[in-house]
XYZ file of C-alpha atoms in Angstrom:
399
model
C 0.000 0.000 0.000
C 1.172 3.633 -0.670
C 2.183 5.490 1.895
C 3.690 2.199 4.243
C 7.226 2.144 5.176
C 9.126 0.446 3.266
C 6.351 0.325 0.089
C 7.454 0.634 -3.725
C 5.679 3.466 -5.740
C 5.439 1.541 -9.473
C 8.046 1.824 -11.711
C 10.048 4.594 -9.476
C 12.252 2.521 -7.801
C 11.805 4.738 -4.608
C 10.655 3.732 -1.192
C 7.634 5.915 -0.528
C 7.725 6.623 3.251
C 5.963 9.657 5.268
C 8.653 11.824 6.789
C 7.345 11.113 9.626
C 7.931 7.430 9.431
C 11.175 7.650 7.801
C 13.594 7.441 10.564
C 11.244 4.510 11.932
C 11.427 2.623 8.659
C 15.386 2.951 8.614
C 15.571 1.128 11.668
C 13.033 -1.232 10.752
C 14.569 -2.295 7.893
C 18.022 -2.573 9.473
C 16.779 -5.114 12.072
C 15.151 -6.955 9.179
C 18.547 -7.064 7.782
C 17.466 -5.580 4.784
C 20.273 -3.109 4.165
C 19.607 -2.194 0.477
C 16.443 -0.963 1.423
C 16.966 0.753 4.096
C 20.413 2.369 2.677
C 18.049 3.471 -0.378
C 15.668 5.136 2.209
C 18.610 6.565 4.224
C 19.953 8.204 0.850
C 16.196 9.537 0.254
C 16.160 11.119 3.979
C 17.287 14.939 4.254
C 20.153 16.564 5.953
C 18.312 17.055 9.352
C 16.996 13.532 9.215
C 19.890 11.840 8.772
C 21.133 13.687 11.356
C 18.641 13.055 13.827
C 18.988 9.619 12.901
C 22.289 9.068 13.687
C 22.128 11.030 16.767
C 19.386 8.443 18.004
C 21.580 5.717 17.071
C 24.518 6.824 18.650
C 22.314 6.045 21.588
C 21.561 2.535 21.118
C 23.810 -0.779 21.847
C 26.606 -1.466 19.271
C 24.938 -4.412 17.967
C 22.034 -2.216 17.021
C 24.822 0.878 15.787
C 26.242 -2.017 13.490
C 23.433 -2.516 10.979
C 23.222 1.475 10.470
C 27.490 1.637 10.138
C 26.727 -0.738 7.092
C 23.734 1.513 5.791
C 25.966 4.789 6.337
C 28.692 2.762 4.634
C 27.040 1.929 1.561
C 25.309 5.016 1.262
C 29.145 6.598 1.206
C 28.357 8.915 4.574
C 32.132 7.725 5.874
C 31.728 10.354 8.168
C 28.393 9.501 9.935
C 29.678 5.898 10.141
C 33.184 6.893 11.646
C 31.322 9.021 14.063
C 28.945 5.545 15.069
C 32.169 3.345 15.600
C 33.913 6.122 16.934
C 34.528 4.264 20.804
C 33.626 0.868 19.625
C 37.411 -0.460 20.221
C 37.732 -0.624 16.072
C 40.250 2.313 15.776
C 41.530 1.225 12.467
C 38.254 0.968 10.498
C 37.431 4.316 12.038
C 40.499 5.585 11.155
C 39.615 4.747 7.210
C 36.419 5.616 7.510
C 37.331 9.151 8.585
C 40.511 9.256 5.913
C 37.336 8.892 3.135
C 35.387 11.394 4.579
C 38.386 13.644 4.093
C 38.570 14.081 8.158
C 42.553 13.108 8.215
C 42.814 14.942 11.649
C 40.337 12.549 13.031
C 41.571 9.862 10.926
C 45.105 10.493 12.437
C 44.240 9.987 16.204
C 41.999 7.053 15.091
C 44.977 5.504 13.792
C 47.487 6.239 16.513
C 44.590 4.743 18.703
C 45.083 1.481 16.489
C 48.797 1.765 17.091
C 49.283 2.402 12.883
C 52.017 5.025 13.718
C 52.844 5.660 10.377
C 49.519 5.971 8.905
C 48.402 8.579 11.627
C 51.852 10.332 10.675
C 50.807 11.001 7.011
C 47.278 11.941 7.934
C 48.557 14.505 10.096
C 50.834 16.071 7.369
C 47.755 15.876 5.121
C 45.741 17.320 8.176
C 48.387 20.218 7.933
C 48.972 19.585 11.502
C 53.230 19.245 10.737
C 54.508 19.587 14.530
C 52.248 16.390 15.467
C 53.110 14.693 12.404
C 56.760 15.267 12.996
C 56.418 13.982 16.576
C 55.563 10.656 15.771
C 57.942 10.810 12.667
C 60.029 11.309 15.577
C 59.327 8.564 17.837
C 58.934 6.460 15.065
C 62.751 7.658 14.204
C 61.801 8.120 10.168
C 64.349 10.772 10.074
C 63.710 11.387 5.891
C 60.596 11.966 6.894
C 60.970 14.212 10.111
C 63.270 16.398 7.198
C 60.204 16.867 4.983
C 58.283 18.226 7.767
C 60.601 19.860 9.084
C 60.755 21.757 5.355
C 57.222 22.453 5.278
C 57.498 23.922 8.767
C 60.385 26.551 7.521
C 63.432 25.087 9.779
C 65.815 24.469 7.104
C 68.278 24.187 9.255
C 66.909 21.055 11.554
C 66.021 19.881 7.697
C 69.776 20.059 6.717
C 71.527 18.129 9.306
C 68.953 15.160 9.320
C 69.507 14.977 5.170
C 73.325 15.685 6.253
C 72.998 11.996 8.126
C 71.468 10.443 5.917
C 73.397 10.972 3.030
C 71.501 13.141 0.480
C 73.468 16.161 -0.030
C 71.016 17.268 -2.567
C 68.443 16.804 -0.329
C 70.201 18.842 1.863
C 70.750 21.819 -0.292
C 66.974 22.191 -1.691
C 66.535 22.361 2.558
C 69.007 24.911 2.833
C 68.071 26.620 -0.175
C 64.606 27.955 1.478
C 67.093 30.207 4.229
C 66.212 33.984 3.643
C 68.851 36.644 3.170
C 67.313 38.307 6.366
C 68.470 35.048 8.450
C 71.505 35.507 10.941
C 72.871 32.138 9.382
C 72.112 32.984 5.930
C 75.989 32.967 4.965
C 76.499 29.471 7.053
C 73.779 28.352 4.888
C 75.356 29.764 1.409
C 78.828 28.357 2.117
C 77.620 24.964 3.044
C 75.388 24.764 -0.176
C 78.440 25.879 -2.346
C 80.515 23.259 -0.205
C 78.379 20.460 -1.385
C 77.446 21.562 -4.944
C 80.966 21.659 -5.624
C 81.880 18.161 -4.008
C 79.296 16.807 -6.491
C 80.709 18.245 -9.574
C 78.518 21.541 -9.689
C 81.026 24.360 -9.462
C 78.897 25.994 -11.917
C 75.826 26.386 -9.638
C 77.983 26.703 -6.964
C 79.272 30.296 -7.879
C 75.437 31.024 -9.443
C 74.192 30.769 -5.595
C 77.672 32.880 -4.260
C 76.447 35.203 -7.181
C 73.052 35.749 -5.785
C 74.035 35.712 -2.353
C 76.724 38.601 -2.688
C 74.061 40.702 -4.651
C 71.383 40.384 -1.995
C 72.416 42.166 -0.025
C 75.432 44.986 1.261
C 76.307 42.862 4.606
C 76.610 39.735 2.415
C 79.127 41.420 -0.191
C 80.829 42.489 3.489
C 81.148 38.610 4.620
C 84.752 37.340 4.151
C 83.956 33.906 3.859
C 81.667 34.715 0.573
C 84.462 36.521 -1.517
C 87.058 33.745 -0.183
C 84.569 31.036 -0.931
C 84.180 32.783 -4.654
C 88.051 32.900 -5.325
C 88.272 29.310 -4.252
C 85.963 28.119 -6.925
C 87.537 30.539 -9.579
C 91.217 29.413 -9.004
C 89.631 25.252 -9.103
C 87.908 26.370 -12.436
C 91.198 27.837 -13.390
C 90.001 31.370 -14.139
C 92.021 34.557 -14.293
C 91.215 37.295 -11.648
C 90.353 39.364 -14.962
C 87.680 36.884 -16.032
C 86.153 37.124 -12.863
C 83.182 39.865 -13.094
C 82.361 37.621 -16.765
C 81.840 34.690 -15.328
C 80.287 35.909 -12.257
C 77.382 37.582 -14.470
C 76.850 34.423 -16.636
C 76.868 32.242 -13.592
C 74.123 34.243 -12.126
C 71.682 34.050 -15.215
C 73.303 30.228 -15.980
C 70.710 27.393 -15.264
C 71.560 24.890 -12.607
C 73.002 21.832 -14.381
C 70.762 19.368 -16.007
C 72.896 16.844 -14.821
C 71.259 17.401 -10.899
C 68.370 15.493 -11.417
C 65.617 18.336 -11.106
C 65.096 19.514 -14.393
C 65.038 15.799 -15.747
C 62.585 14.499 -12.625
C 60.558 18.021 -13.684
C 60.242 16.764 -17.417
C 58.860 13.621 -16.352
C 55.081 13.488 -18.261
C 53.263 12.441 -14.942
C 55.117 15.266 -12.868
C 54.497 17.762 -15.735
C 51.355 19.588 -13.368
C 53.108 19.704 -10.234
C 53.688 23.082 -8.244
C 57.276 23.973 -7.767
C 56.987 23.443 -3.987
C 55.271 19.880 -4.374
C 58.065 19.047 -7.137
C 60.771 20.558 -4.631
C 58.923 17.997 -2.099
C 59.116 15.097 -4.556
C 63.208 15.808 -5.619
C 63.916 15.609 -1.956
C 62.660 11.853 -2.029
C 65.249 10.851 -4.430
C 68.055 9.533 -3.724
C 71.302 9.102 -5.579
C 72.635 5.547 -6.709
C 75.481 4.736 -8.372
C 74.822 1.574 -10.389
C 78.267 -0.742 -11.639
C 78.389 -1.575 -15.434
C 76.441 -4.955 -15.934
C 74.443 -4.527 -12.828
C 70.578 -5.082 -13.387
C 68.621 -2.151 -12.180
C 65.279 -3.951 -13.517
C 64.153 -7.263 -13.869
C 61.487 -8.695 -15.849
C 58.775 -10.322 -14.291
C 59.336 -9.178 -10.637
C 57.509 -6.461 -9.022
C 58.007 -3.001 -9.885
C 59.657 -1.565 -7.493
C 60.018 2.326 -8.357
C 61.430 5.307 -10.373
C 64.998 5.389 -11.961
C 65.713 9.212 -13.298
C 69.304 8.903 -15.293
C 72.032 11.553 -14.804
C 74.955 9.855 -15.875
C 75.844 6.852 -17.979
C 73.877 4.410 -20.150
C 71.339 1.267 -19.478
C 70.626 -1.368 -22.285
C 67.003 -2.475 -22.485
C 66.141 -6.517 -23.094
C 63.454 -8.326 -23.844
C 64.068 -10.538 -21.105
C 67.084 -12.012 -19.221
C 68.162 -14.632 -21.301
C 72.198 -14.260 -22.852
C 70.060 -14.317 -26.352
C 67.214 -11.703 -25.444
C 66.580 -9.034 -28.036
C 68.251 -5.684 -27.322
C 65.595 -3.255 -27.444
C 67.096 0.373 -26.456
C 69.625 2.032 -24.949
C 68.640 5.028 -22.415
C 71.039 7.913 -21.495
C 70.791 10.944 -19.240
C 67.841 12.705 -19.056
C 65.886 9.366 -19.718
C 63.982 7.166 -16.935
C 62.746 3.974 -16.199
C 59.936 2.110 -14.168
C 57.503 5.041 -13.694
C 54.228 2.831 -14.106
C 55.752 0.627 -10.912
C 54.401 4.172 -9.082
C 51.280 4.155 -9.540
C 50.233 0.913 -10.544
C 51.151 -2.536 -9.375
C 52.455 -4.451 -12.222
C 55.257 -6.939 -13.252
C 58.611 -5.406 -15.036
C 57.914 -5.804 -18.778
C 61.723 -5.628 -19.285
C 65.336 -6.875 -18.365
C 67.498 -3.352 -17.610
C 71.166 -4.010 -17.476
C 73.951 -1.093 -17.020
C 76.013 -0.530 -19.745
C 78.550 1.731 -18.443
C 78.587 2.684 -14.881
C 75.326 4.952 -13.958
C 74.502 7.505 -11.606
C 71.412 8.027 -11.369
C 68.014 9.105 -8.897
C 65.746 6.715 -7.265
C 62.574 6.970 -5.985
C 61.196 3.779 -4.302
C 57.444 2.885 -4.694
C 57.303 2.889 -0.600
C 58.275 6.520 -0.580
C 56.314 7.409 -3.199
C 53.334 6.351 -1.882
C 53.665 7.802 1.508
C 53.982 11.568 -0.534
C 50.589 10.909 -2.192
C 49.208 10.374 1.116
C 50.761 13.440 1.991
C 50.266 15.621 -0.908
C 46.309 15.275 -2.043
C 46.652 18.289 -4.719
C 50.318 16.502 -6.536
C 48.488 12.939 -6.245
C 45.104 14.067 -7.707
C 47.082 15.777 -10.617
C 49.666 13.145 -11.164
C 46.904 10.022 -11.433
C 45.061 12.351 -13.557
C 48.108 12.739 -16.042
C 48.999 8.691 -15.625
C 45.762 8.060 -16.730
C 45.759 10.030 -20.081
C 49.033 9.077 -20.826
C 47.764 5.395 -20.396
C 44.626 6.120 -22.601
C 47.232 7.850 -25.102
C 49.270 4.552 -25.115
C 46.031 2.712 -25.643
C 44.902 4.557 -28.594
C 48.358 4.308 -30.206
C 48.477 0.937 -30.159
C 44.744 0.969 -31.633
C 45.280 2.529 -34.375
């Protein structure tokens, strides 16, 4: 009959309940264990009545709560469902139930409640809330990624000496690089950058950042250690004195060296949307290998298991391992490898060997998942780009 809870008007598909009977009907149909039903009615109900109806619930034994989590589930309200468990002793379901609702705060505490350290970590960076996130980055002892949030929170310097440990001087100079002219260790922070560009073979872009710094500013042209720093890097390029104010003016307008890893991570298709701070972000998760000659930085058939950017040297690309397998290509700087293994879990489609010795940046799939959790905007815009470059591949192949 028309008007009944839980009726069908013909052909509509719709549950035609009085307002008044609504809620009642929900929680009718959830102890009848009909769920579709009553999630369909739940979707029909407004704003306030949903509302209302939850509040009621939150009321009533779990066992009862239970049946309406499943309703709110299916009818995608992650957050009135979170809220319903919220207390029930399942932190971790709560937890993801909150992360879909886009409530990563809550989410975060849910999961430190579940003892998922890391997981409540990276929903407090995406929660913005950096000094709890680097607390239990902290206690957790993640020190790569106590560094990034200690960059976002604009204390370089804390930034610098955990990359410094680890490792990843070029890590360590992007963190360095955000020190202002105005900051008493501004010059501590110039030399050391200079230090470490030129230990990597970047004298170049070493004098480009003296350059800058001794135009910023008249107490920086007064700083001894910048204008003995500057010589030093002159007499190693084995410059005249007279050449000096020349090569100082092209170094300033010179690009850094394509041979860092940036500008090749930056050219990257999938990357190609990124803002410069998420794509500074991203270059501080590489890290540098150095790969022998006949080493195998890929191998088909196993799992993918991240990004190779080349800087130096050349791989040869196989068909598989075998001494017989067809040489496909050879890759050189500038050129990269396993950038689907990001994004998408999927077998290696090829056998990568070294040809000469390689240098080159890595970015493991681990890492690279933890900065889409941490980075909503970069991830939205680099699955976005993945998946037209996959449809692009697709209609190539087509046609």
């Amino acid at each position: 009959m028309a008007g009944m809870a839980g009726g069908q008007g013909e052909g509509s598909g719709r549950i035609n309940t009085p307002a008044e009977g609504a809620l009642r009907a929900v929680r009718s149909l959830v102890e009848q264990e009909q769920t579709d039903q009553a999630t369909q009615l739940y979707e029909e109900l407004g704003a306030v009545q949903r509302e209302r109806l939850r509040r009621e619930a939150a009321q009533r034994p779990v066992k009862e709560r239970r049946g309406l989590v499943e309703v709110l589930r299916r009818a995608r309200d992650f957050l009135g469902a979170a809220r319903l468990m919220d207390g029930d002793g399942e932190d971790a379901t709560v937890a993801d139930l909150y992360a879909q609702s886009g409530q990563y705060l809550e989410a975060a505490e849910a999961y430190l409640r579940a003892g998922e350290a890391e997981r409540a970590a990276a929903a407090f960076e995406r929660a913005g809330a950096l000094e709890r996130a680097l607390d239990v980055y902290r206690n957790l002892g993640a020190r790569e990624s106590m560094a990034q949030c200690l960059v976002r929170l604009g204390r370089p310097f804390e930034a610098a000496e955990l990359y410094r440990q680890l490792g990843q001087a070029h890590a360590e100079v992007e963190a360095l690089g955000g020190v202002k002219p105005e900051d008493s260790r501004y010059v501590e922070a110039v030399l050391r950058i200079s230090t470490l560009l030129d230990s990597e073979g970047f004298t170049h872009r070493a004098l480009a950042v003296l350059a800058d710094a001794l135009s910023s500013s008249e107490e920086a042209r007064a700083e001894p250690g910048l204008v003995t720093e500057k010589a030093r890097l002159l007499r190693r390029m084995g410059m005249e004195a007279e050449a000096e104010a020349m090569l100082l003016r092209r170094s300033v307008g010179a690009a850094a060296p394509a041979a860092n890893g940036y500008r090749f991570l930056k050219a990257i298709p999938i990357f190609g949307e990124l803002s410069l701070e998420d794509m500074k972000d991203l270059y501080r998760l590489a890290r540098q290998v150095i790969i022998a000659p006949g080493a195998v930085l890929l191998e088909k058939g196993t799992p993918g298991t991240g990004l190779f950017v080349l800087m130096d040297g050349s791989v040869d690309v196989y068909s598989g391992p075998e001494d017989d397998a067809r040489h496909l290509n050879t890759l050189g700087p500038g050129q990269y490898l396993g950038e689907i293994s990001l994004v998408q879990d999927a077998p290696v489609s090829a056998q990568v060997r070294a040809r000469t010795q390689v240098r080159a940046l890595r970015i493991s799939r681990s890492d690279f998942e933890h900065y889409l959790d941490t980075h909503e905007a970069a991830a939205l815009r680099i699955y976005r780009l993945f998946t037209q470059n996959l449809a692009g591949r697709v209609r190539a192949l087509s046609t």
